[in-house]
mmCIF file of C-alpha atoms and ligand atoms in Angstrom:
data_model
loop_
_atom_site.group_PDB
_atom_site.id
_atom_site.type_symbol
_atom_site.label_atom_id
_atom_site.label_comp_id
_atom_site.label_asym_id
_atom_site.label_seq_id
_atom_site.Cartn_x
_atom_site.Cartn_y
_atom_site.Cartn_z
ATOM 1 C CA UNK A 1 -15.252 18.232 -20.972
ATOM 2 C CA UNK A 2 -15.436 14.958 -23.266
ATOM 3 C CA UNK A 3 -19.042 14.518 -22.685
ATOM 4 C CA UNK A 4 -18.428 10.301 -22.935
ATOM 5 C CA UNK A 5 -15.623 11.273 -20.492
ATOM 6 C CA UNK A 6 -18.119 12.794 -17.676
ATOM 7 C CA UNK A 7 -21.513 10.223 -18.055
ATOM 8 C CA UNK A 8 -18.088 8.360 -17.054
ATOM 9 C CA UNK A 9 -17.351 9.696 -14.182
ATOM 10 C CA UNK A 10 -20.291 10.448 -13.026
ATOM 11 C CA UNK A 11 -21.443 6.751 -12.952
ATOM 12 C CA UNK A 12 -18.753 5.925 -11.541
ATOM 13 C CA UNK A 13 -19.548 8.139 -9.179
ATOM 14 C CA UNK A 14 -23.185 6.530 -8.747
ATOM 15 C CA UNK A 15 -22.564 3.318 -8.937
ATOM 16 C CA UNK A 16 -19.136 3.029 -7.803
ATOM 17 C CA UNK A 17 -18.330 -0.613 -10.809
ATOM 18 C CA UNK A 18 -17.857 0.340 -15.019
ATOM 19 C CA UNK A 19 -17.802 -2.073 -17.303
ATOM 20 C CA UNK A 20 -14.084 -2.809 -18.067
ATOM 21 C CA UNK A 21 -13.688 -0.948 -21.679
ATOM 22 C CA UNK A 22 -15.543 1.630 -19.754
ATOM 23 C CA UNK A 23 -13.003 2.360 -17.353
ATOM 24 C CA UNK A 24 -9.694 1.911 -20.293
ATOM 25 C CA UNK A 25 -11.492 4.542 -21.747
ATOM 26 C CA UNK A 26 -11.237 6.456 -18.714
ATOM 27 C CA UNK A 27 -7.955 5.797 -18.242
ATOM 28 C CA UNK A 28 -6.832 6.181 -22.640
ATOM 29 C CA UNK A 29 -8.750 9.919 -22.660
ATOM 30 C CA UNK A 30 -8.694 11.734 -18.952
ATOM 31 C CA UNK A 31 -7.106 15.166 -20.285
ATOM 32 C CA UNK A 32 -6.388 17.469 -17.139
ATOM 33 C CA UNK A 33 -9.916 18.407 -17.496
ATOM 34 C CA UNK A 34 -11.183 15.786 -17.162
ATOM 35 C CA UNK A 35 -8.428 14.390 -13.887
ATOM 36 C CA UNK A 36 -9.595 17.752 -12.236
ATOM 37 C CA UNK A 37 -13.288 16.777 -12.746
ATOM 38 C CA UNK A 38 -12.777 12.973 -11.546
ATOM 39 C CA UNK A 39 -9.725 14.177 -8.549
ATOM 40 C CA UNK A 40 -12.508 16.906 -6.995
ATOM 41 C CA UNK A 41 -15.294 13.733 -6.841
ATOM 42 C CA UNK A 42 -13.023 11.707 -4.824
ATOM 43 C CA UNK A 43 -13.017 14.214 -2.400
ATOM 44 C CA UNK A 44 -16.151 15.409 -1.889
ATOM 45 C CA UNK A 45 -16.502 10.672 -1.839
ATOM 46 C CA UNK A 46 -13.896 10.375 1.635
ATOM 47 C CA UNK A 47 -14.763 13.873 2.314
ATOM 48 C CA UNK A 48 -18.264 11.867 3.110
ATOM 49 C CA UNK A 49 -17.194 9.399 4.423
ATOM 50 C CA UNK A 50 -13.617 10.206 6.580
ATOM 51 C CA UNK A 51 -14.273 14.253 6.728
ATOM 52 C CA UNK A 52 -10.589 15.809 6.351
ATOM 53 C CA UNK A 53 -8.465 13.450 8.664
ATOM 54 C CA UNK A 54 -5.736 11.795 7.342
ATOM 55 C CA UNK A 55 -4.819 8.686 9.837
ATOM 56 C CA UNK A 56 -1.495 7.425 9.527
ATOM 57 C CA UNK A 57 0.118 4.421 10.476
ATOM 58 C CA UNK A 58 3.989 4.027 12.021
ATOM 59 C CA UNK A 59 5.609 1.266 9.766
ATOM 60 C CA UNK A 60 8.343 -0.989 10.626
ATOM 61 C CA UNK A 61 11.026 -2.260 8.292
ATOM 62 C CA UNK A 62 12.098 -5.566 10.420
ATOM 63 C CA UNK A 63 13.400 -7.703 7.700
ATOM 64 C CA UNK A 64 15.155 -6.955 4.278
ATOM 65 C CA UNK A 65 15.874 -11.122 3.984
ATOM 66 C CA UNK A 66 13.855 -12.082 0.971
ATOM 67 C CA UNK A 67 13.237 -15.830 -0.881
ATOM 68 C CA UNK A 68 11.506 -14.537 -3.575
ATOM 69 C CA UNK A 69 13.400 -12.934 -6.417
ATOM 70 C CA UNK A 70 10.610 -10.536 -7.764
ATOM 71 C CA UNK A 71 12.035 -8.873 -10.671
ATOM 72 C CA UNK A 72 11.551 -4.775 -10.056
ATOM 73 C CA UNK A 73 12.028 -4.823 -6.245
ATOM 74 C CA UNK A 74 15.506 -4.993 -4.985
ATOM 75 C CA UNK A 75 15.371 -7.356 -1.635
ATOM 76 C CA UNK A 76 15.559 -10.056 -4.016
ATOM 77 C CA UNK A 77 17.342 -12.272 -3.038
ATOM 78 C CA UNK A 78 19.787 -12.161 -5.888
ATOM 79 C CA UNK A 79 20.023 -8.557 -5.628
ATOM 80 C CA UNK A 80 23.489 -10.067 -3.979
ATOM 81 C CA UNK A 81 24.943 -5.943 -2.947
ATOM 82 C CA UNK A 82 21.643 -5.813 -0.783
ATOM 83 C CA UNK A 83 22.742 -5.396 3.243
ATOM 84 C CA UNK A 84 20.464 -7.970 5.286
ATOM 85 C CA UNK A 85 19.435 -7.050 8.186
ATOM 86 C CA UNK A 86 16.551 -8.291 10.879
ATOM 87 C CA UNK A 87 14.910 -6.979 13.218
ATOM 88 C CA UNK A 88 15.275 -9.242 16.902
ATOM 89 C CA UNK A 89 11.688 -9.559 18.732
ATOM 90 C CA UNK A 90 13.217 -6.455 21.154
ATOM 91 C CA UNK A 91 14.249 -3.333 18.577
ATOM 92 C CA UNK A 92 10.647 -3.951 17.686
ATOM 93 C CA UNK A 93 9.168 -4.125 20.763
ATOM 94 C CA UNK A 94 10.954 -0.552 21.565
ATOM 95 C CA UNK A 95 9.413 0.463 17.665
ATOM 96 C CA UNK A 96 6.510 0.198 18.885
ATOM 97 C CA UNK A 97 6.852 2.031 22.058
ATOM 98 C CA UNK A 98 8.633 4.579 21.127
ATOM 99 C CA UNK A 99 5.695 5.195 17.845
ATOM 100 C CA UNK A 100 3.511 4.824 20.663
ATOM 101 C CA UNK A 101 4.989 7.873 22.683
ATOM 102 C CA UNK A 102 3.865 10.170 19.533
ATOM 103 C CA UNK A 103 0.666 8.856 19.447
ATOM 104 C CA UNK A 104 0.277 5.827 17.156
ATOM 105 C CA UNK A 105 -2.344 3.691 16.699
ATOM 106 C CA UNK A 106 -1.525 1.481 14.400
ATOM 107 C CA UNK A 107 1.869 -0.640 13.998
ATOM 108 C CA UNK A 108 2.441 -2.294 10.390
ATOM 109 C CA UNK A 109 5.421 -4.586 10.284
ATOM 110 C CA UNK A 110 5.819 -5.026 7.022
ATOM 111 C CA UNK A 111 9.612 -7.208 5.867
ATOM 112 C CA UNK A 112 10.572 -9.711 3.116
ATOM 113 C CA UNK A 113 10.069 -12.641 3.089
ATOM 114 C CA UNK A 114 11.927 -13.974 5.378
ATOM 115 C CA UNK A 115 12.370 -17.746 6.860
ATOM 116 C CA UNK A 116 13.813 -16.608 10.582
ATOM 117 C CA UNK A 117 10.185 -14.956 10.897
ATOM 118 C CA UNK A 118 8.751 -18.007 11.753
ATOM 119 C CA UNK A 119 4.642 -17.940 12.849
ATOM 120 C CA UNK A 120 5.482 -18.925 16.266
ATOM 121 C CA UNK A 121 8.060 -15.620 16.197
ATOM 122 C CA UNK A 122 5.447 -13.572 14.547
ATOM 123 C CA UNK A 123 1.985 -14.626 16.401
ATOM 124 C CA UNK A 124 5.034 -14.219 19.618
ATOM 125 C CA UNK A 125 5.873 -11.020 18.728
ATOM 126 C CA UNK A 126 1.916 -10.013 17.534
ATOM 127 C CA UNK A 127 0.692 -10.857 21.083
ATOM 128 C CA UNK A 128 4.003 -9.343 22.921
ATOM 129 C CA UNK A 129 2.373 -5.705 20.442
ATOM 130 C CA UNK A 130 -0.527 -6.057 21.985
ATOM 131 C CA UNK A 131 -0.269 -6.628 24.782
ATOM 132 C CA UNK A 132 2.444 -3.125 25.937
ATOM 133 C CA UNK A 133 -0.220 -1.111 23.217
ATOM 134 C CA UNK A 134 -4.044 -2.811 23.936
ATOM 135 C CA UNK A 135 -6.483 -1.241 21.320
ATOM 136 C CA UNK A 136 -4.518 -0.865 18.748
ATOM 137 C CA UNK A 137 -4.120 -2.088 15.155
ATOM 138 C CA UNK A 138 -1.550 -4.196 14.155
ATOM 139 C CA UNK A 139 -1.004 -4.777 10.518
ATOM 140 C CA UNK A 140 1.402 -7.756 8.822
ATOM 141 C CA UNK A 141 2.833 -7.336 5.675
ATOM 142 C CA UNK A 142 4.379 -9.879 5.180
ATOM 143 C CA UNK A 143 4.157 -11.891 1.274
ATOM 144 C CA UNK A 144 1.890 -14.839 1.213
ATOM 145 C CA UNK A 145 1.988 -17.596 2.910
ATOM 146 C CA UNK A 146 -0.563 -20.371 3.797
ATOM 147 C CA UNK A 147 -3.739 -19.770 5.082
ATOM 148 C CA UNK A 148 -2.474 -22.048 8.035
ATOM 149 C CA UNK A 149 0.167 -19.007 9.123
ATOM 150 C CA UNK A 150 -2.346 -16.538 8.592
ATOM 151 C CA UNK A 151 -4.978 -18.155 10.649
ATOM 152 C CA UNK A 152 -2.990 -17.643 13.292
ATOM 153 C CA UNK A 153 -1.506 -15.060 12.979
ATOM 154 C CA UNK A 154 -4.936 -13.524 12.951
ATOM 155 C CA UNK A 155 -6.072 -15.471 15.629
ATOM 156 C CA UNK A 156 -2.112 -14.092 17.848
ATOM 157 C CA UNK A 157 -4.568 -10.317 17.205
ATOM 158 C CA UNK A 158 -3.072 -9.595 14.257
ATOM 159 C CA UNK A 159 -5.718 -6.949 12.669
ATOM 160 C CA UNK A 160 -4.100 -5.921 8.863
ATOM 161 C CA UNK A 161 -2.695 -7.327 6.046
ATOM 162 C CA UNK A 162 -1.789 -5.771 3.375
ATOM 163 C CA UNK A 163 -0.518 -7.763 -0.027
ATOM 164 C CA UNK A 164 -0.359 -6.335 -2.957
ATOM 165 C CA UNK A 165 -2.142 -7.687 -5.555
ATOM 166 C CA UNK A 166 0.700 -6.688 -7.857
ATOM 167 C CA UNK A 167 -1.507 -7.135 -11.504
ATOM 168 C CA UNK A 168 -4.381 -8.671 -11.948
ATOM 169 C CA UNK A 169 -3.431 -10.171 -14.991
ATOM 170 C CA UNK A 170 -1.634 -13.668 -15.037
ATOM 171 C CA UNK A 171 0.431 -13.242 -17.625
ATOM 172 C CA UNK A 172 1.433 -9.302 -16.679
ATOM 173 C CA UNK A 173 2.616 -11.404 -12.873
ATOM 174 C CA UNK A 174 5.420 -13.867 -15.314
ATOM 175 C CA UNK A 175 6.570 -10.748 -16.347
ATOM 176 C CA UNK A 176 6.868 -9.057 -13.174
ATOM 177 C CA UNK A 177 7.866 -12.258 -11.402
ATOM 178 C CA UNK A 178 9.842 -15.787 -11.655
ATOM 179 C CA UNK A 179 8.614 -18.618 -12.675
ATOM 180 C CA UNK A 180 8.011 -20.062 -9.385
ATOM 181 C CA UNK A 181 5.412 -17.514 -7.903
ATOM 182 C CA UNK A 182 2.067 -18.174 -8.762
ATOM 183 C CA UNK A 183 -0.631 -14.797 -9.466
ATOM 184 C CA UNK A 184 -2.915 -18.247 -8.473
ATOM 185 C CA UNK A 185 -1.520 -18.162 -4.638
ATOM 186 C CA UNK A 186 -1.459 -15.016 -4.507
ATOM 187 C CA UNK A 187 -5.291 -14.996 -5.463
ATOM 188 C CA UNK A 188 -5.471 -17.491 -2.901
ATOM 189 C CA UNK A 189 -3.574 -15.652 -0.154
ATOM 190 C CA UNK A 190 -6.029 -12.034 -1.258
ATOM 191 C CA UNK A 191 -9.104 -14.589 -0.739
ATOM 192 C CA UNK A 192 -7.851 -16.556 2.848
ATOM 193 C CA UNK A 193 -7.053 -12.915 4.313
ATOM 194 C CA UNK A 194 -10.307 -11.586 3.479
ATOM 195 C CA UNK A 195 -12.099 -15.066 4.327
ATOM 196 C CA UNK A 196 -10.518 -15.164 7.292
ATOM 197 C CA UNK A 197 -11.336 -11.883 8.127
ATOM 198 C CA UNK A 198 -8.274 -9.320 8.753
ATOM 199 C CA UNK A 199 -8.619 -5.759 6.304
ATOM 200 C CA UNK A 200 -7.628 -6.523 3.679
ATOM 201 C CA UNK A 201 -5.411 -4.670 1.200
ATOM 202 C CA UNK A 202 -4.204 -5.660 -2.722
ATOM 203 C CA UNK A 203 -2.726 -2.757 -4.748
ATOM 204 C CA UNK A 204 -0.454 -2.379 -7.666
ATOM 205 C CA UNK A 205 2.140 -0.650 -8.690
ATOM 206 C CA UNK A 206 1.519 1.978 -11.513
ATOM 207 C CA UNK A 207 3.504 1.488 -15.033
ATOM 208 C CA UNK A 208 5.329 -1.125 -13.451
ATOM 209 C CA UNK A 209 7.753 -2.677 -16.691
ATOM 210 C CA UNK A 210 4.994 -4.368 -19.255
ATOM 211 C CA UNK A 211 1.747 -2.986 -17.303
ATOM 212 C CA UNK A 212 -0.948 -1.600 -20.546
ATOM 213 C CA UNK A 213 -3.538 0.719 -19.821
ATOM 214 C CA UNK A 214 -5.623 -2.895 -20.746
ATOM 215 C CA UNK A 215 -3.545 -3.908 -16.985
ATOM 216 C CA UNK A 216 -5.126 -0.952 -15.487
ATOM 217 C CA UNK A 217 -8.970 -1.188 -16.390
ATOM 218 C CA UNK A 218 -8.378 -4.757 -15.442
ATOM 219 C CA UNK A 219 -6.785 -3.618 -11.987
ATOM 220 C CA UNK A 220 -9.451 -1.151 -11.234
ATOM 221 C CA UNK A 221 -12.006 -3.477 -11.874
ATOM 222 C CA UNK A 222 -10.007 -6.256 -9.452
ATOM 223 C CA UNK A 223 -10.676 -3.778 -7.034
ATOM 224 C CA UNK A 224 -14.274 -3.400 -7.546
ATOM 225 C CA UNK A 225 -14.956 -6.907 -7.895
ATOM 226 C CA UNK A 226 -12.161 -7.826 -4.802
ATOM 227 C CA UNK A 227 -13.931 -4.477 -1.805
ATOM 228 C CA UNK A 228 -10.631 -4.629 -0.387
ATOM 229 C CA UNK A 229 -10.859 -3.039 3.384
ATOM 230 C CA UNK A 230 -6.600 -0.670 1.726
ATOM 231 C CA UNK A 231 -5.884 -0.192 -1.152
ATOM 232 C CA UNK A 232 -2.078 0.439 -1.920
ATOM 233 C CA UNK A 233 -1.181 1.725 -5.066
ATOM 234 C CA UNK A 234 2.257 3.793 -6.006
ATOM 235 C CA UNK A 235 4.464 4.829 -8.732
ATOM 236 C CA UNK A 236 7.057 2.621 -9.047
ATOM 237 C CA UNK A 237 10.840 3.542 -9.199
ATOM 238 C CA UNK A 238 13.492 0.917 -10.880
ATOM 239 C CA UNK A 239 16.288 -0.351 -8.409
ATOM 240 C CA UNK A 240 19.627 -0.009 -9.920
ATOM 241 C CA UNK A 241 20.366 -3.828 -9.174
ATOM 242 C CA UNK A 242 17.591 -5.354 -10.785
ATOM 243 C CA UNK A 243 16.656 -6.297 -14.349
ATOM 244 C CA UNK A 244 14.445 -3.499 -13.936
ATOM 245 C CA UNK A 245 17.487 -1.164 -13.431
ATOM 246 C CA UNK A 246 16.570 0.785 -16.966
ATOM 247 C CA UNK A 247 13.183 0.930 -17.102
ATOM 248 C CA UNK A 248 10.772 3.922 -16.753
ATOM 249 C CA UNK A 249 8.975 4.683 -13.271
ATOM 250 C CA UNK A 250 5.168 6.175 -13.089
ATOM 251 C CA UNK A 251 4.429 9.788 -12.858
ATOM 252 C CA UNK A 252 2.262 11.351 -9.934
ATOM 253 C CA UNK A 253 0.657 12.274 -12.348
ATOM 254 C CA UNK A 254 -0.723 8.876 -13.206
ATOM 255 C CA UNK A 255 -0.994 7.592 -10.186
ATOM 256 C CA UNK A 256 -2.961 10.345 -8.171
ATOM 257 C CA UNK A 257 -5.804 9.528 -11.301
ATOM 258 C CA UNK A 258 -5.896 6.486 -10.642
ATOM 259 C CA UNK A 259 -5.842 6.848 -6.844
ATOM 260 C CA UNK A 260 -9.230 8.943 -8.101
ATOM 261 C CA UNK A 261 -11.173 5.907 -9.511
ATOM 262 C CA UNK A 262 -9.750 4.262 -6.501
ATOM 263 C CA UNK A 263 -11.583 6.333 -4.389
ATOM 264 C CA UNK A 264 -14.891 6.895 -6.794
ATOM 265 C CA UNK A 265 -14.968 2.470 -6.687
ATOM 266 C CA UNK A 266 -14.710 1.784 -3.266
ATOM 267 C CA UNK A 267 -15.888 5.511 -0.569
ATOM 268 C CA UNK A 268 -15.063 3.091 2.497
ATOM 269 C CA UNK A 269 -11.567 2.283 1.407
ATOM 270 C CA UNK A 270 -8.033 2.927 3.449
ATOM 271 C CA UNK A 271 -6.132 4.816 0.389
ATOM 272 C CA UNK A 272 -2.727 5.333 1.092
ATOM 273 C CA UNK A 273 -0.801 8.770 -0.012
ATOM 274 C CA UNK A 274 2.685 6.106 -0.559
ATOM 275 C CA UNK A 275 6.241 6.149 0.014
ATOM 276 C CA UNK A 276 7.522 6.241 -3.796
ATOM 277 C CA UNK A 277 4.501 9.070 -4.164
ATOM 278 C CA UNK A 278 6.599 11.134 -1.904
ATOM 279 C CA UNK A 279 9.754 9.713 -3.472
ATOM 280 C CA UNK A 280 9.215 11.296 -6.692
ATOM 281 C CA UNK A 281 7.900 14.630 -5.626
ATOM 282 C CA UNK A 282 8.387 16.693 -2.696
ATOM 283 C CA UNK A 283 5.791 17.081 -3.077
ATOM 284 C CA UNK A 284 3.626 13.671 -3.689
ATOM 285 C CA UNK A 285 1.546 12.630 -0.333
ATOM 286 C CA UNK A 286 -0.295 16.550 -0.702
ATOM 287 C CA UNK A 287 -1.129 15.579 -4.353
ATOM 288 C CA UNK A 288 -2.197 11.799 -2.968
ATOM 289 C CA UNK A 289 -5.037 12.907 -0.355
ATOM 290 C CA UNK A 290 -6.138 15.656 -2.355
ATOM 291 C CA UNK A 291 -6.023 13.006 -5.185
ATOM 292 C CA UNK A 292 -8.318 10.957 -2.721
ATOM 293 C CA UNK A 293 -6.095 9.063 -0.265
ATOM 294 C CA UNK A 294 -6.831 9.487 3.309
ATOM 295 C CA UNK A 295 -3.791 7.817 4.901
ATOM 296 C CA UNK A 296 0.791 8.603 5.113
ATOM 297 C CA UNK A 297 2.755 5.985 6.345
ATOM 298 C CA UNK A 298 5.239 8.054 8.331
ATOM 299 C CA UNK A 299 8.757 5.227 8.706
ATOM 300 C CA UNK A 300 9.222 4.407 12.066
ATOM 301 C CA UNK A 301 11.579 1.646 12.043
ATOM 302 C CA UNK A 302 15.906 2.003 13.934
ATOM 303 C CA UNK A 303 17.232 5.320 11.589
ATOM 304 C CA UNK A 304 19.957 2.373 11.951
ATOM 305 C CA UNK A 305 18.553 0.029 9.497
ATOM 306 C CA UNK A 306 16.438 2.209 7.682
ATOM 307 C CA UNK A 307 18.599 2.917 4.340
ATOM 308 C CA UNK A 308 18.842 -1.065 4.028
ATOM 309 C CA UNK A 309 15.160 -1.466 2.859
ATOM 310 C CA UNK A 310 15.546 -0.106 -0.460
ATOM 311 C CA UNK A 311 12.698 -1.247 -2.517
ATOM 312 C CA UNK A 312 13.035 0.478 -5.288
ATOM 313 C CA UNK A 313 16.314 3.935 -5.787
ATOM 314 C CA UNK A 314 15.955 6.948 -3.911
ATOM 315 C CA UNK A 315 13.381 5.804 -1.590
ATOM 316 C CA UNK A 316 12.645 8.187 1.299
ATOM 317 C CA UNK A 317 12.801 7.889 5.249
ATOM 318 C CA UNK A 318 13.756 11.380 6.304
ATOM 319 C CA UNK A 319 11.707 14.319 6.364
ATOM 320 C CA UNK A 320 7.639 14.028 6.066
ATOM 321 C CA UNK A 321 8.517 10.281 6.018
ATOM 322 C CA UNK A 322 10.022 9.657 9.258
ATOM 323 C CA UNK A 323 7.679 9.184 11.796
ATOM 324 C CA UNK A 324 10.001 11.132 14.133
ATOM 325 C CA UNK A 325 8.997 14.285 12.318
ATOM 326 C CA UNK A 326 5.397 13.948 12.589
ATOM 327 C CA UNK A 327 4.666 17.899 13.168
ATOM 328 C CA UNK A 328 6.559 18.026 9.480
ATOM 329 C CA UNK A 329 3.588 15.856 9.176
ATOM 330 C CA UNK A 330 0.530 17.623 10.377
ATOM 331 C CA UNK A 331 1.231 21.331 9.046
ATOM 332 C CA UNK A 332 1.913 20.106 5.761
ATOM 333 C CA UNK A 333 -1.673 18.334 5.797
ATOM 334 C CA UNK A 334 -2.425 21.526 7.633
ATOM 335 C CA UNK A 335 -1.679 23.695 4.792
ATOM 336 C CA UNK A 336 -3.957 22.102 1.556
ATOM 337 C CA UNK A 337 -6.921 21.486 4.353
ATOM 338 C CA UNK A 338 -6.516 17.835 6.320
ATOM 339 C CA UNK A 339 -6.151 16.813 9.502
ATOM 340 C CA UNK A 340 -3.862 14.649 10.812
ATOM 341 C CA UNK A 341 -5.531 12.625 13.054
ATOM 342 C CA UNK A 342 -4.455 9.159 15.629
ATOM 343 C CA UNK A 343 -7.221 6.915 16.013
ATOM 344 C CA UNK A 344 -6.664 3.739 14.784
ATOM 345 C CA UNK A 345 -8.478 4.758 11.635
ATOM 346 C CA UNK A 346 -9.685 1.733 11.115
ATOM 347 C CA UNK A 347 -11.750 1.279 7.476
ATOM 348 C CA UNK A 348 -16.125 3.106 8.074
ATOM 349 C CA UNK A 349 -17.449 -0.581 7.100
ATOM 350 C CA UNK A 350 -15.609 -1.915 10.036
ATOM 351 C CA UNK A 351 -17.511 -2.300 13.167
ATOM 352 C CA UNK A 352 -16.074 -3.755 16.202
HETATM 353 N N1 LIG B 1 8.014 -8.952 0.512
HETATM 354 C C1 LIG B 1 6.428 -8.492 0.650
HETATM 355 C C2 LIG B 1 6.289 -6.171 1.573
HETATM 356 C C3 LIG B 1 7.105 -5.878 1.269
HETATM 357 S S1 LIG B 1 6.752 -5.330 -0.604
HETATM 358 C C4 LIG B 1 5.773 -7.982 0.124
HETATM 359 O O1 LIG B 1 5.771 -8.328 -1.485
HETATM 360 O O2 LIG B 1 4.315 -7.969 0.029
HETATM 361 C C5 LIG B 1 5.754 -4.189 -0.186
HETATM 362 C C6 LIG B 1 5.255 -4.051 -2.024
HETATM 363 O O3 LIG B 1 6.730 -2.764 -1.925
HETATM 364 C C7 LIG B 1 5.691 -4.459 -3.155
HETATM 365 O O4 LIG B 1 4.320 -5.118 -2.916
HETATM 366 C C8 LIG B 1 6.370 -3.858 -4.087
HETATM 367 O O5 LIG B 1 4.564 -3.068 -5.193
HETATM 368 C C9 LIG B 1 6.654 -2.368 -3.683
HETATM 369 N N2 LIG B 1 7.635 -2.482 -4.549
HETATM 370 C C10 LIG B 1 8.596 -3.707 -4.815
HETATM 371 N N3 LIG B 1 9.554 -1.976 -5.393
HETATM 372 C C11 LIG B 1 8.910 -1.684 -5.273
HETATM 373 C C12 LIG B 1 10.325 -1.340 -6.544
HETATM 374 N N4 LIG B 1 10.748 -0.633 -7.764
HETATM 375 N N5 LIG B 1 8.942 0.397 -7.337
HETATM 376 C C13 LIG B 1 7.344 0.241 -5.949
HETATM 377 N N6 LIG B 1 7.670 -0.114 -5.522
HETATM 378 C C14 LIG B 1 7.712 -1.546 -4.548
HETATM 379 FE FE1 LIG B 2 9.922 -9.821 -0.781
HETATM 380 FE FE2 LIG B 2 8.335 -8.432 -1.061
HETATM 381 FE FE3 LIG B 2 10.742 -7.937 -2.861
HETATM 382 FE FE4 LIG B 2 8.839 -9.493 -3.654
HETATM 383 S S1 LIG B 2 8.230 -7.339 -3.158
HETATM 384 S S2 LIG B 2 11.375 -9.548 -3.935
HETATM 385 S S3 LIG B 2 8.151 -10.543 -1.604
HETATM 386 S S4 LIG B 2 9.760 -7.993 -0.420
#
């Protein structure tokens, strides 16, 4: 094995940090052999914190309306073909009831940036979910909001917030987003979420257009210094009605490699094997778990809207992706030596 490569991986395992250039070297010089060496260390690190447990979250896609125009996303406002919907409070509560019956203890409310979901509306929904399911965790993923808004939703009972940073490099960010969106504001949001006390998730798309190894190295450095409790990393997949429709999708191989790196950077991180990973490979989720991921987020949205929440081409929402098929997921995880557990699954370094 490349001795420098081995040295860097050993150093990462030991210190949970590397110089920027070393991350770049790791990514550029990876081989099947070094990837396996890294993967084994990532599995060991995850095992030492979480054993063989895989946590599940019920994902409820509350709105496909979005005021933003991110160039990669099928829900962007510029996509005239998209069918838009939003769930009512009652529909969301019904999803949670169904989820609770299936045993879910975390509900993720995700959606486009839809003005309908004002602070008052979301507060009311969060309070209602928490009142009906005491002890559950509510995760929000509703994009960029003001500090005051994040604070109000936290005070209403929201526990966690997912907001991928998308890229740590401002000029790369500008390539993926229209001018009215700024990298500085995204960073402001993440820092507010963190300081308010949310379990905070950042993350990236792997092989998004214009992404270089240096950008990925910067992303690894950002994850190392920001210290998220969760991290969403999945392959970029083109959507047919976006400016990036002809761009290439990210690979399972690079995504899994990065999952292993991230696990070694933060052994306690809650790291999903994402829907995007499952969408480009029938056993993508299994590969993600074996590379260091420990979370799966099955779809709990009403069946009638699932196809409309189309972030990218071929997004799965049935089969093992569906919350109703938990047994299927359980069996698939059992086959690779992992156990789906139904606890809240807080980050191991969070004390209640
Ligand atoms: N509006 C919220 C939540 C919905 S989008 C937000 O933007 O945070 C959730 C995530 O889906 C985004 O962070 C992005 O990383 C991912 N996503 C969007 N389009 C995608 C695509 N074409 N391929 C892969 N992931 C995509
Ligand atoms: Fe809207 Fe989120 Fe899609 Fe951007 S990524 S267009 S904010 S749903």
